[in-house]
CSV table of C-alpha atoms and ligand atoms in Angstrom, one decimal:
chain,number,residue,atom,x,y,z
T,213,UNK,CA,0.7,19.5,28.0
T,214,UNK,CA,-1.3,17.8,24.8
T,215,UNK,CA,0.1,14.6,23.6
T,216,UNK,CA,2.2,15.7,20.3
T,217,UNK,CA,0.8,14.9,17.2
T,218,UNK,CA,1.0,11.7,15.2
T,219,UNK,CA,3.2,12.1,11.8
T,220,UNK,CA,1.9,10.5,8.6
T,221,UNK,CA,4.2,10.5,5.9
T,222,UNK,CA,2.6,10.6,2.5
T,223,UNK,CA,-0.5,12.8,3.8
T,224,UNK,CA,-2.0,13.1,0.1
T,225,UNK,CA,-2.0,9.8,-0.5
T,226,UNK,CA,-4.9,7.3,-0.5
T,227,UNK,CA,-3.9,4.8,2.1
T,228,UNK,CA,-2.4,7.7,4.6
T,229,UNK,CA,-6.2,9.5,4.0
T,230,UNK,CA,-7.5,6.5,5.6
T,231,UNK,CA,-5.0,6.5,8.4
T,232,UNK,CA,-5.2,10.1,9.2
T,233,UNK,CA,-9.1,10.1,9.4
T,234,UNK,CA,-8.3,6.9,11.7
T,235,UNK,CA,-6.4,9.0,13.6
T,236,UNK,CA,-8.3,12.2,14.2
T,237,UNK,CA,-11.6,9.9,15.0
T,238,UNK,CA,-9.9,8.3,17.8
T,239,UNK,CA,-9.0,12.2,19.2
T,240,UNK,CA,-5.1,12.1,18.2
T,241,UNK,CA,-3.6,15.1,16.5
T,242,UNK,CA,-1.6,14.7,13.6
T,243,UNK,CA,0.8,16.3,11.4
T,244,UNK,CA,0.9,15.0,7.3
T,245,UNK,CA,3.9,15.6,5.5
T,246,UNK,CA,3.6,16.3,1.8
T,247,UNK,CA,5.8,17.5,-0.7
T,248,UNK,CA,2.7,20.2,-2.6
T,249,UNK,CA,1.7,22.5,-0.2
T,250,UNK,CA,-1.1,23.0,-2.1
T,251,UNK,CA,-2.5,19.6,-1.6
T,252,UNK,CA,-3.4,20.4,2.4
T,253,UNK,CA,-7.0,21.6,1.9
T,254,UNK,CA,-7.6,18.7,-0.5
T,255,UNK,CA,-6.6,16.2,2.5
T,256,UNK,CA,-8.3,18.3,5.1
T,257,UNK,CA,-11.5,18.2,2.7
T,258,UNK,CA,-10.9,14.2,2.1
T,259,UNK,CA,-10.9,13.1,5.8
T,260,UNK,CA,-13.8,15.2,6.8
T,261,UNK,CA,-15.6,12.9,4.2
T,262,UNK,CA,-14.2,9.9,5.8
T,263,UNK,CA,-16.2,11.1,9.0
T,264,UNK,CA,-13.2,13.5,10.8
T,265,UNK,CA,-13.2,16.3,12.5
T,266,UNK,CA,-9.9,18.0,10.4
T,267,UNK,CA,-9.1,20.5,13.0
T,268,UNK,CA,-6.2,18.9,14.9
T,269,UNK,CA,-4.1,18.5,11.1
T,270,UNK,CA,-1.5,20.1,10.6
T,271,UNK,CA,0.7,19.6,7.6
T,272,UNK,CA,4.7,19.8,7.1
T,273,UNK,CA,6.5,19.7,3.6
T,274,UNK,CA,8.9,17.5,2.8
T,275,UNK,CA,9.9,15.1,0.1
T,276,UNK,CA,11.5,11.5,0.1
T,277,UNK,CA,14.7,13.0,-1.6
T,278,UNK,CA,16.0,15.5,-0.2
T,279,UNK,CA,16.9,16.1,3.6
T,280,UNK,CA,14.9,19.1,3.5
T,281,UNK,CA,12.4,19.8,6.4
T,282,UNK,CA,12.4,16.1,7.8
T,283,UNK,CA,13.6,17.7,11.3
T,284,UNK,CA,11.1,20.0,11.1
T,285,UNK,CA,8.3,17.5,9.7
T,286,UNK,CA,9.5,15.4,12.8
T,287,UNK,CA,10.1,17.4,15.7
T,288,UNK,CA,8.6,16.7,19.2
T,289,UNK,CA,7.4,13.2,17.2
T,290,UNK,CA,7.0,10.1,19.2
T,291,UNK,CA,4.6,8.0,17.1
T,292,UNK,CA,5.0,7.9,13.0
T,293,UNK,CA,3.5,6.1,10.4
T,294,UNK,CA,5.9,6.2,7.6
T,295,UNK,CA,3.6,5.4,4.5
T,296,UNK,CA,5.2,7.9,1.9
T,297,UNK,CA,6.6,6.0,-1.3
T,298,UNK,CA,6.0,6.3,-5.0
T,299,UNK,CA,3.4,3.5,-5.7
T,300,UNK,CA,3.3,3.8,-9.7
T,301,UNK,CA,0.5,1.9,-12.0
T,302,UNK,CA,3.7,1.7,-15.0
T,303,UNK,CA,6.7,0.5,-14.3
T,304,UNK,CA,9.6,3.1,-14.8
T,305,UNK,CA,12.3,2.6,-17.4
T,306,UNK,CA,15.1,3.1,-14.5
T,307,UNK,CA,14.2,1.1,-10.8
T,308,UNK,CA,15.8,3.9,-9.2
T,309,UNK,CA,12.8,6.3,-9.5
T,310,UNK,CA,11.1,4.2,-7.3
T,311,UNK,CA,13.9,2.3,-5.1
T,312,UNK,CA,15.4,5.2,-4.3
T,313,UNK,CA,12.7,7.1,-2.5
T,314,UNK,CA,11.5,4.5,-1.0
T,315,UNK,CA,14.7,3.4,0.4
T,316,UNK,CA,16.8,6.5,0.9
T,317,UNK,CA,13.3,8.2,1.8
T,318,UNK,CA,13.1,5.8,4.6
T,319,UNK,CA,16.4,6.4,6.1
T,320,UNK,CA,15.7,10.2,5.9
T,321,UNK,CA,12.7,9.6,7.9
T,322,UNK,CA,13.8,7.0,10.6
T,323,UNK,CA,17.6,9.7,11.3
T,324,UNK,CA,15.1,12.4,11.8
T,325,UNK,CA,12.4,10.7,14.0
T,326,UNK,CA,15.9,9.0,15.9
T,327,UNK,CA,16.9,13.1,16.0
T,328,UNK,CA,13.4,13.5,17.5
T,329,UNK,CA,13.5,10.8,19.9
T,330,UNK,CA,10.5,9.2,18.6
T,331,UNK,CA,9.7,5.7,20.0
T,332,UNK,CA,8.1,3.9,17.3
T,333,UNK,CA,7.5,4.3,13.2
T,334,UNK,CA,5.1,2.4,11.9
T,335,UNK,CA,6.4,1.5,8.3
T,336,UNK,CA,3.8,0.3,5.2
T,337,UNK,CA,5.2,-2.3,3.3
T,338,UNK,CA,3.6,-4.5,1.4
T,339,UNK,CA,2.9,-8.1,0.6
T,340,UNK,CA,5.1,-7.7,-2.4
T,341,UNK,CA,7.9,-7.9,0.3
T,342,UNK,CA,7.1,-11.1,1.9
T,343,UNK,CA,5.3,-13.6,-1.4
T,344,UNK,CA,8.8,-13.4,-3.8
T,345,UNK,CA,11.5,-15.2,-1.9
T,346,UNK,CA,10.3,-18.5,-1.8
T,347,UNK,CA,8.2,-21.0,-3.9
T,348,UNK,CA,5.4,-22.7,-1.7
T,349,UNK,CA,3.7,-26.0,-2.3
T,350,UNK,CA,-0.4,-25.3,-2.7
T,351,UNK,CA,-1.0,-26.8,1.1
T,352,UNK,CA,1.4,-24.1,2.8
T,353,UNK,CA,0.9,-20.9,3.8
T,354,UNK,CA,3.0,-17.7,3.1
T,355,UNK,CA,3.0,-15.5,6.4
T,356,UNK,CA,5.1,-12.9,7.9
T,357,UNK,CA,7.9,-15.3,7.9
T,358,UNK,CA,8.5,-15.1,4.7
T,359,UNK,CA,10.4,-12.2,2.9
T,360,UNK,CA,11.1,-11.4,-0.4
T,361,UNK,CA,14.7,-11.8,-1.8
T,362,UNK,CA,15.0,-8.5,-4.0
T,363,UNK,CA,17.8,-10.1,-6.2
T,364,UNK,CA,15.7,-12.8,-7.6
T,365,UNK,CA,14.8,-12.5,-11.3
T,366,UNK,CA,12.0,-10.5,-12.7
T,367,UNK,CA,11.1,-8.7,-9.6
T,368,UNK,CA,9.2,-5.2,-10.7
T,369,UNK,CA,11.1,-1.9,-9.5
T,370,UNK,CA,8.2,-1.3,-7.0
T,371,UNK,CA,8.4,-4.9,-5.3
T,372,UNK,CA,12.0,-4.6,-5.1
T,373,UNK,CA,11.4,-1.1,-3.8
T,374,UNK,CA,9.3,-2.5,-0.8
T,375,UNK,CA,11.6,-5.3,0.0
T,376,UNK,CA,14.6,-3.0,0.3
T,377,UNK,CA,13.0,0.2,2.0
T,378,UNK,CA,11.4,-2.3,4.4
T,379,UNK,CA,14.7,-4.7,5.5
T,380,UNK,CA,16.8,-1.1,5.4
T,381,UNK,CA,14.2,0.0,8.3
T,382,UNK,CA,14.8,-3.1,10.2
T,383,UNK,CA,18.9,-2.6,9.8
T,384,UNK,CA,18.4,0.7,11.1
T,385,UNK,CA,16.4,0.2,13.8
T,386,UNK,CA,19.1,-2.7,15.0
T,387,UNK,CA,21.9,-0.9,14.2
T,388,UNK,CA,21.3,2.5,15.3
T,389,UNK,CA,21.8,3.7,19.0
T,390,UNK,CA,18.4,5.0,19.9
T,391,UNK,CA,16.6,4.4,16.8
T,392,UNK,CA,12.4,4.3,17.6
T,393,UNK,CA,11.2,0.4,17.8
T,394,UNK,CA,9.9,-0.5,14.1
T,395,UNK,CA,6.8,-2.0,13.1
T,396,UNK,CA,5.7,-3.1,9.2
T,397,UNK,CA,2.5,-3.2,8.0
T,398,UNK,CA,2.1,-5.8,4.9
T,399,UNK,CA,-0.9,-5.0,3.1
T,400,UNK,CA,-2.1,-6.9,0.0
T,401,UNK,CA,-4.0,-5.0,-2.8
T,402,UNK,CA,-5.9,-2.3,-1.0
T,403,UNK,CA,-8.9,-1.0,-1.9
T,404,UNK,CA,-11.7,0.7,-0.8
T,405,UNK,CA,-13.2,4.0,-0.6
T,406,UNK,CA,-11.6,6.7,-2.9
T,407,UNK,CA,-12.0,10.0,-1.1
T,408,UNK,CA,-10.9,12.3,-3.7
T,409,UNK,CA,-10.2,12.7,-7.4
T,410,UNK,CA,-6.3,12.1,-6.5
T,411,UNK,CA,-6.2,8.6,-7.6
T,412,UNK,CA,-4.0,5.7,-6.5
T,413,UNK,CA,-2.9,2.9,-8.8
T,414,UNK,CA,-5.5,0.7,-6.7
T,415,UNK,CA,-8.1,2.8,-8.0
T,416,UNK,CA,-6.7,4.4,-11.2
T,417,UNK,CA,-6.4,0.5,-12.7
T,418,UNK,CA,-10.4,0.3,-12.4
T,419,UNK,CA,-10.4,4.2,-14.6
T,420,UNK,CA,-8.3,2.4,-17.2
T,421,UNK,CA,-10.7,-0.8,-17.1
T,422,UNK,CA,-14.0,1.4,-17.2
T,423,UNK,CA,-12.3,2.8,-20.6
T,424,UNK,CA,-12.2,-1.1,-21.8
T,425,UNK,CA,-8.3,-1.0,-22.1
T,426,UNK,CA,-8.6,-4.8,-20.6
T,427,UNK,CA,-10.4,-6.3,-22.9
T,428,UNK,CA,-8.8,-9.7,-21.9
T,429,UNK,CA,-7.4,-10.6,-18.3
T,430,UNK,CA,-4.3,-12.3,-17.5
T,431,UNK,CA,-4.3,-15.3,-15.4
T,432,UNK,CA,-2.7,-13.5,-12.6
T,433,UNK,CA,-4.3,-13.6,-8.3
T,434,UNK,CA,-3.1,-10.7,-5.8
T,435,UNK,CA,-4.5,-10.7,-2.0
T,436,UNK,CA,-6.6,-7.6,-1.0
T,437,UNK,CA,-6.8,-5.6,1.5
T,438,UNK,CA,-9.4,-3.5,2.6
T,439,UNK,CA,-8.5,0.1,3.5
T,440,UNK,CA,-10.3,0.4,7.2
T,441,UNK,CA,-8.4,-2.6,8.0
T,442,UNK,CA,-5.1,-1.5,6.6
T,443,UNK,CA,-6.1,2.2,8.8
T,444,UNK,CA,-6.7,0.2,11.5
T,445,UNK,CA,-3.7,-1.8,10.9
T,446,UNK,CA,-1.8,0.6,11.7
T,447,UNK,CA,-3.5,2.7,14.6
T,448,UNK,CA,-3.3,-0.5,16.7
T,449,UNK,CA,0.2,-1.1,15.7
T,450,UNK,CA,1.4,2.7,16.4
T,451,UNK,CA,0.7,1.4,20.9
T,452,UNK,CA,0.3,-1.6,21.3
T,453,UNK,CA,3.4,-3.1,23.5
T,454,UNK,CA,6.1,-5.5,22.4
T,455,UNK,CA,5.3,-5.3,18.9
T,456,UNK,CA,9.5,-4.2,18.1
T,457,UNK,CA,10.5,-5.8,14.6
T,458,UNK,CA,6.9,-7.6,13.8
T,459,UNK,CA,6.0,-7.2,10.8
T,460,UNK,CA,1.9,-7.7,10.0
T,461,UNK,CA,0.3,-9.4,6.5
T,462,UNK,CA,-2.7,-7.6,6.1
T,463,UNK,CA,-5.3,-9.1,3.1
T,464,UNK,CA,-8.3,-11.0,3.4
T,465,UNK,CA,-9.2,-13.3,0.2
T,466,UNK,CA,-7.3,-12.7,-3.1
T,467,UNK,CA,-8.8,-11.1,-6.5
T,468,UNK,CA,-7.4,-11.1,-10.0
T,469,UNK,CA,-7.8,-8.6,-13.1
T,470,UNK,CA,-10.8,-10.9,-14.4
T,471,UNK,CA,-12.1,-10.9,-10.5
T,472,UNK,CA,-12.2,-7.1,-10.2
T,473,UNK,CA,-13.7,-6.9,-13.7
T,474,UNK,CA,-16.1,-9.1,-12.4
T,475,UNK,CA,-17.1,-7.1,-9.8
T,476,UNK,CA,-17.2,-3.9,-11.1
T,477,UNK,CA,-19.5,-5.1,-14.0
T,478,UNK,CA,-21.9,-6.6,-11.2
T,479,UNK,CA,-22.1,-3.2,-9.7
T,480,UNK,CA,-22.2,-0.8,-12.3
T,481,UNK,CA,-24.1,-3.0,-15.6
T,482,UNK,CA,-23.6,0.1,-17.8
T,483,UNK,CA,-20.1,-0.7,-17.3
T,484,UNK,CA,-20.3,-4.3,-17.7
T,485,UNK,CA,-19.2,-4.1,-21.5
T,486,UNK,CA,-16.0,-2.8,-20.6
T,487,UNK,CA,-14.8,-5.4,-18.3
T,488,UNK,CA,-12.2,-8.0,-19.3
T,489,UNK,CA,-14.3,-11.0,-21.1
T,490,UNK,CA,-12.0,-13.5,-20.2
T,491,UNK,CA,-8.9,-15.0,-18.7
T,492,UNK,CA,-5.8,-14.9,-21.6
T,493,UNK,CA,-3.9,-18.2,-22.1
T,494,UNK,CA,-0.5,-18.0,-20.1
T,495,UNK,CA,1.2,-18.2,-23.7
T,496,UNK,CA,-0.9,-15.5,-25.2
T,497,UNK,CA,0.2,-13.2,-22.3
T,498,UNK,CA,3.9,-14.7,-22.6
T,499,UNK,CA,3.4,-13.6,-26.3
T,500,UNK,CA,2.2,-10.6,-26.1
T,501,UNK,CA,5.2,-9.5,-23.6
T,502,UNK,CA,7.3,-9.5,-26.0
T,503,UNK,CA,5.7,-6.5,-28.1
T,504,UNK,CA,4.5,-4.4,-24.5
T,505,UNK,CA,7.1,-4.6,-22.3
T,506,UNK,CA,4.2,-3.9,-19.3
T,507,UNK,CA,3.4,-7.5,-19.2
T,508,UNK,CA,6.5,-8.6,-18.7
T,509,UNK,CA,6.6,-8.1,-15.1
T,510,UNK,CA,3.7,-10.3,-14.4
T,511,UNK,CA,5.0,-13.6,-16.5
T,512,UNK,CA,6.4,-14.8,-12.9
T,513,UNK,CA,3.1,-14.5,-12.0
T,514,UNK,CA,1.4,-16.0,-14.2
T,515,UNK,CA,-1.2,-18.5,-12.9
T,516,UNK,CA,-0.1,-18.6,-9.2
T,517,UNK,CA,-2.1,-18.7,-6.2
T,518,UNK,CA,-0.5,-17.0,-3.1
T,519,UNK,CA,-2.6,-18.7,-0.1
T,520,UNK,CA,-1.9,-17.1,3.2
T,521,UNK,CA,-2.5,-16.4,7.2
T,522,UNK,CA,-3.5,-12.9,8.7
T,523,UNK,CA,-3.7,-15.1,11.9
T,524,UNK,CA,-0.9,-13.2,13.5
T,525,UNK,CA,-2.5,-9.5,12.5
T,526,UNK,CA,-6.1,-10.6,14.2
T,527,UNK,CA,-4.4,-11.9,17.0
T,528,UNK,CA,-2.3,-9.0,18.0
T,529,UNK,CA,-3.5,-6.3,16.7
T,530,UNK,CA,-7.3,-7.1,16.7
T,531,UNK,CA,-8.2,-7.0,13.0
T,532,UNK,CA,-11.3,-8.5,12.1
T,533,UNK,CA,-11.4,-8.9,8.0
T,534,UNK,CA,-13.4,-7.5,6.1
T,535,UNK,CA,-14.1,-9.6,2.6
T,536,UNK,CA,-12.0,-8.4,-0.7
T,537,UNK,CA,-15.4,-8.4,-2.2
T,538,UNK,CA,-16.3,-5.5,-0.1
T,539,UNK,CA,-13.3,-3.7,-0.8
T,540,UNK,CA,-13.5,-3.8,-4.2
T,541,UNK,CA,-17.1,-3.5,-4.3
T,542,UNK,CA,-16.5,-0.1,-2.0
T,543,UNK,CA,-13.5,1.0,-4.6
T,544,UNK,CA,-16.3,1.0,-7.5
T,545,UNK,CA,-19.1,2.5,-6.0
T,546,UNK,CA,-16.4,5.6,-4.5
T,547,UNK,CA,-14.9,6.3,-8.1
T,548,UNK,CA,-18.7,6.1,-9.2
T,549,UNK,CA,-20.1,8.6,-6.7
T,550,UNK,CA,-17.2,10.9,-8.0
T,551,UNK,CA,-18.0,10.5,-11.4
T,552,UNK,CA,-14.6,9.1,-12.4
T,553,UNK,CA,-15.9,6.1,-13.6
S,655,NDP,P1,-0.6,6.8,-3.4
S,655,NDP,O1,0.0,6.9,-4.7
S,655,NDP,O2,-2.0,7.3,-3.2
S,655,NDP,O3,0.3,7.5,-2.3
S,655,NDP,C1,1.7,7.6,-2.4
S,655,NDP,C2,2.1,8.7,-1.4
S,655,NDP,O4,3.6,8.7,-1.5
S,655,NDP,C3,1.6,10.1,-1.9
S,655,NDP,O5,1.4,10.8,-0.7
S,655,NDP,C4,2.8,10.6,-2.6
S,655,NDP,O6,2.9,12.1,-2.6
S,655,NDP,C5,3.9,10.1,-1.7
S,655,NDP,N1,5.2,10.2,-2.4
S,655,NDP,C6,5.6,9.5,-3.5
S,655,NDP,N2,6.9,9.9,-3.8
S,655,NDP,C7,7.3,10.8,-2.9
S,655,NDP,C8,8.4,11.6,-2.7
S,655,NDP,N3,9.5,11.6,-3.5
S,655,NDP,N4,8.5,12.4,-1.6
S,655,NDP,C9,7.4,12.5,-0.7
S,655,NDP,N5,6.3,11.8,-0.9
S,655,NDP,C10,6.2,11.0,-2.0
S,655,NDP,O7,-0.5,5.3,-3.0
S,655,NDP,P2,-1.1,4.4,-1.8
S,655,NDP,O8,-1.8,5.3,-0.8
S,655,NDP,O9,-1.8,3.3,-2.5
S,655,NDP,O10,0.2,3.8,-1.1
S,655,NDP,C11,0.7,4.3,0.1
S,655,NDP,C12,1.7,3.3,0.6
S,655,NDP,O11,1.1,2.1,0.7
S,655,NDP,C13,3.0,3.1,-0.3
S,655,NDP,O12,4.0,2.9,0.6
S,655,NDP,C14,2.6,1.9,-1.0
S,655,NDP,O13,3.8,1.2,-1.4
S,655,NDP,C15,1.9,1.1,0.1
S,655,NDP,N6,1.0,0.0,-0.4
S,655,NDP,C16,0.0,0.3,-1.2
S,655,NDP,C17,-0.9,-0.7,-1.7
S,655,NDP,C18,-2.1,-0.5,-2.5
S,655,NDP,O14,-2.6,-1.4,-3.0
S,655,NDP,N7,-2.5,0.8,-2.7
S,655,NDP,C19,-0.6,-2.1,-1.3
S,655,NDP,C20,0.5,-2.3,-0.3
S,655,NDP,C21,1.3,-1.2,0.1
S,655,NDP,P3,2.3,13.0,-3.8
S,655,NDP,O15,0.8,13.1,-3.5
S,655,NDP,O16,3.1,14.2,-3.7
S,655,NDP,O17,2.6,12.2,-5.1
């Protein structure tokens, strides 16, 4: 009998694209869920440009809140990549349009795949759950030791969404009888190739910047990721052994909103005009946050370097970095070639 297929959560998404062309080039079938039906051929059409073959996808409907069609989604599963979670580029007015999918989306999936008997879920985190709980000196290094502590102040809804989806995956997985071993993958800011017009908020920000709506950047660093390793990232982490409760940082080098200006203007000169000019004072930006209430979820930011280690994700899982200048630079030329900036 054929191996059953690998689920992917969050099929139409931009990350899970990656992973399910990942998937299909190394000869594994897979089943996406989505919540739009209608959304299949787009995915089907957006891994055969990332170079797979999309005859062994198959596609199950089912959204983060509601128990609907997660047994079905599920069924006969042993390996899952949970990536599915609303990944917004505003803030929403109330934290539980994110938290709650994320989190109670989690638990629906990790009851069904236990229902299923799957061994292992692969769950994307984020960075954003491991740089917030603790205030480093400049010489140390933040690393999967470190998690975020969702009840500190000024946390966004989304960063306290990944925290809190990602330790309730953990709980379960101790606390349940027969729950499937649980592995997180920590990505920093991912970019990379855009295979579609369906945009995430990695590539949507650079949209909004082509339109010169950053005029100015603030002083703020995030690490990136690119998305082949984040893919990768979590192929190698669906089999390899003994890898129960690790979680994995995944970012090479760090970028700001001046940085990816920076590059985008180097790439595309006609666009040059249109990236940020400069890097705003910290008390401009602290000004200005109190007229546009989007900035005010980076003031903790403001000015800090996160320095880290992927030491741990090249040891185990054999990821060899590629530079955040490729990402990015591979981002802008995608959204070019599909004339969306
Ligand atoms: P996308 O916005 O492209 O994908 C988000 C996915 O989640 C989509 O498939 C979306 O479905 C799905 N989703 C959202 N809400 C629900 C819901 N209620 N029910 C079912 N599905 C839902 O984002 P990314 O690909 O960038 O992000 C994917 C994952 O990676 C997320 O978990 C995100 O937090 C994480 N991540 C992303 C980073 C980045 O820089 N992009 C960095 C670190 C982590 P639909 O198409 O129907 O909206």
């Amino acid at each position: 009998m054929s191996n059953p297929p690998i689920v992917v959560t969050g099929s139409t998404g931009f990350i899970a694209k990656h992973i399910i062309a990942e998937l299909l080039r190394r000869g594994h079938a897979v089943r996406g869920t989505l919540r739009n039906v209608s959304k299949a051929d787009d995915v089907r059409r957006a891994v055969t440009r990332a170079g797979a073959d999309p005859a062994a996808l198959t596609f199950a409907v089912a959204d983060l809140l509601s128990d609907d069609g997660w047994d079905d989604a599920l069924s006969g599963a042993q390996y899952v990549i949970h990536s599915a979670s609303p990944f917004p580029i505003q803030q929403p007015d109330n934290p539980d349009d994110v938290i709650q999918p994320a989190r109670d989306g989690t638990l629906r999936v990790l009851k069904a795949a236990t229902r299923a008997g799957a061994s292992r879920v692969v769950v994307t985190s984020s960075t954003v759950a491991i740089f917030y709980g603790v205030t480093k000196r400049e010489d140390e290094l933040y690393s999967e030791t470190d998690f975020t502590d969702e009840t500190r102040d000024g946390l966004t809804p989304y960063i306290r969404s990944k925290i809190i989806a990602e330790k309730a995956a953990f709980e379960f997985s101790r606390t349940t009888p027969n729950a499937p071993e649980i592995v997180a993958i920590n990505p920093g800011f991912v970019h990379g190739p855009a295979l579609d017009a369906d945009l995430s908020t990695s590539h949507e920000l650079f949209v909004l910047m082509a339109r010169g709506i950053y005029p100015a950047a603030p002083r703020i660093r995030f690490p990136v990721a690119h998305v082949h390793d984040v893919a990768i990232a979590h192929a190698e982490a669906l089999f390899r052994p003994n890898l129960n409760g690790q979680r994995y940082l995944i970012a090479e080098g760090e970028s700001g909103l001046y940085g990816l200006g920076q590059i985008m203007a180097r790439e595309l000169p006609d666009l040059a005009n249109k990236a940020p000019k400069f890097e705003l004072p910290d008390m401009a930006v602290r000004a200005l946050s109190v007229v546009d209430k989007r900035m005010r979820t980076i003031l903790p930011e403001l000015g800090q370097h996160k320095r880290f280690t992927n030491a741990k994700a090249r040891a185990d899982l054999g990821i060899a970095f590629h530079s955040a200048d490729d990402a990015v630079r591979q981002s802008v030329l995608s959204l070019r070639e599909r004339k969306l900036i």
